């Protein structure tokens, strides 16, 4: 496995290596969710590139940039075990040359839900991913469904800035009890860890209400009521959205329930897709 710390070095290594490139961007603190992306990339590409970069642009004032879990040795060992070919680990100065303030704007999609609670977050994500795509120039890029709004932003980024990269969205990896894996789960005390499961339960309550005939808004309200009643959990939102546009789902469309809540001081997100019932095949005789 090769570790590159500068763009020039990475471009050189990629030029020498050749082959379809699968790219897994991360902020480190690797867990099974990241490793599932690497395994999928291994299946689909000849060369697997992972970036490890805690991107300051996507953290707001008062967020956990300084405290964000970092363990370079452990991350590199895991990447090596999973047969990542190249790890790109740039410094902040390498990614953002001092004095250069060129940025990508995620637009209206970046200003709602997560973006409303974390102003500028998706501009930061779009900027760093655009830079990484420019340097790595991947054929395929692998993102987790857990960050559903990020996935929608990246889809728009690829289309809007004409990247050739194909986006592959991989399923959320969960603990056996349903808690979505997240690098931020390490912040949870054992008691908070138990309480955090309420996000997943609230999504299931919303999905159940939708399947039982509630409209998406009423179904989401039921999930939110459940979440609000949990001790030590402070809900931010539980909303139904169209998974691609993040607008209100129209009748008969797939509904993605997205949730965010603070458990103690840790902000967690999760989501659950309810697919519209399949139309029965036409049996009309010709
Ligand atoms: O999902 C993440 O870990 C980050 O938002 C990403 C895509 C690596 C950009 O910093």
Coordinates of C-alpha atoms in Angstrom, one line a residue, residues 27 54-71 92 118 184 187:
X27 CA -12.3 11.6 7.3
X54 CA -10.6 15.7 8.3
X55 CA -12.0 18.6 6.2
X56 CA -12.1 21.8 8.3
X57 CA -14.4 23.5 5.8
X58 CA -17.4 21.2 6.6
X59 CA -17.3 21.9 10.4
X60 CA -19.1 24.9 11.7
X61 CA -18.1 27.2 14.6
X62 CA -18.5 25.3 17.9
X63 CA -18.6 21.8 16.1
X64 CA -16.2 19.0 16.9
X65 CA -13.3 19.7 14.4
X66 CA -10.6 19.7 17.1
X67 CA -12.1 16.7 19.0
X68 CA -12.9 14.7 15.8
X69 CA -11.4 11.2 16.4
X70 CA -8.0 10.8 14.6
X71 CA -5.8 7.7 14.7
X92 CA -4.8 21.2 5.5
X118 CA -25.0 23.1 10.1
X184 CA -19.1 10.0 16.2
X187 CA -18.4 10.0 21.8

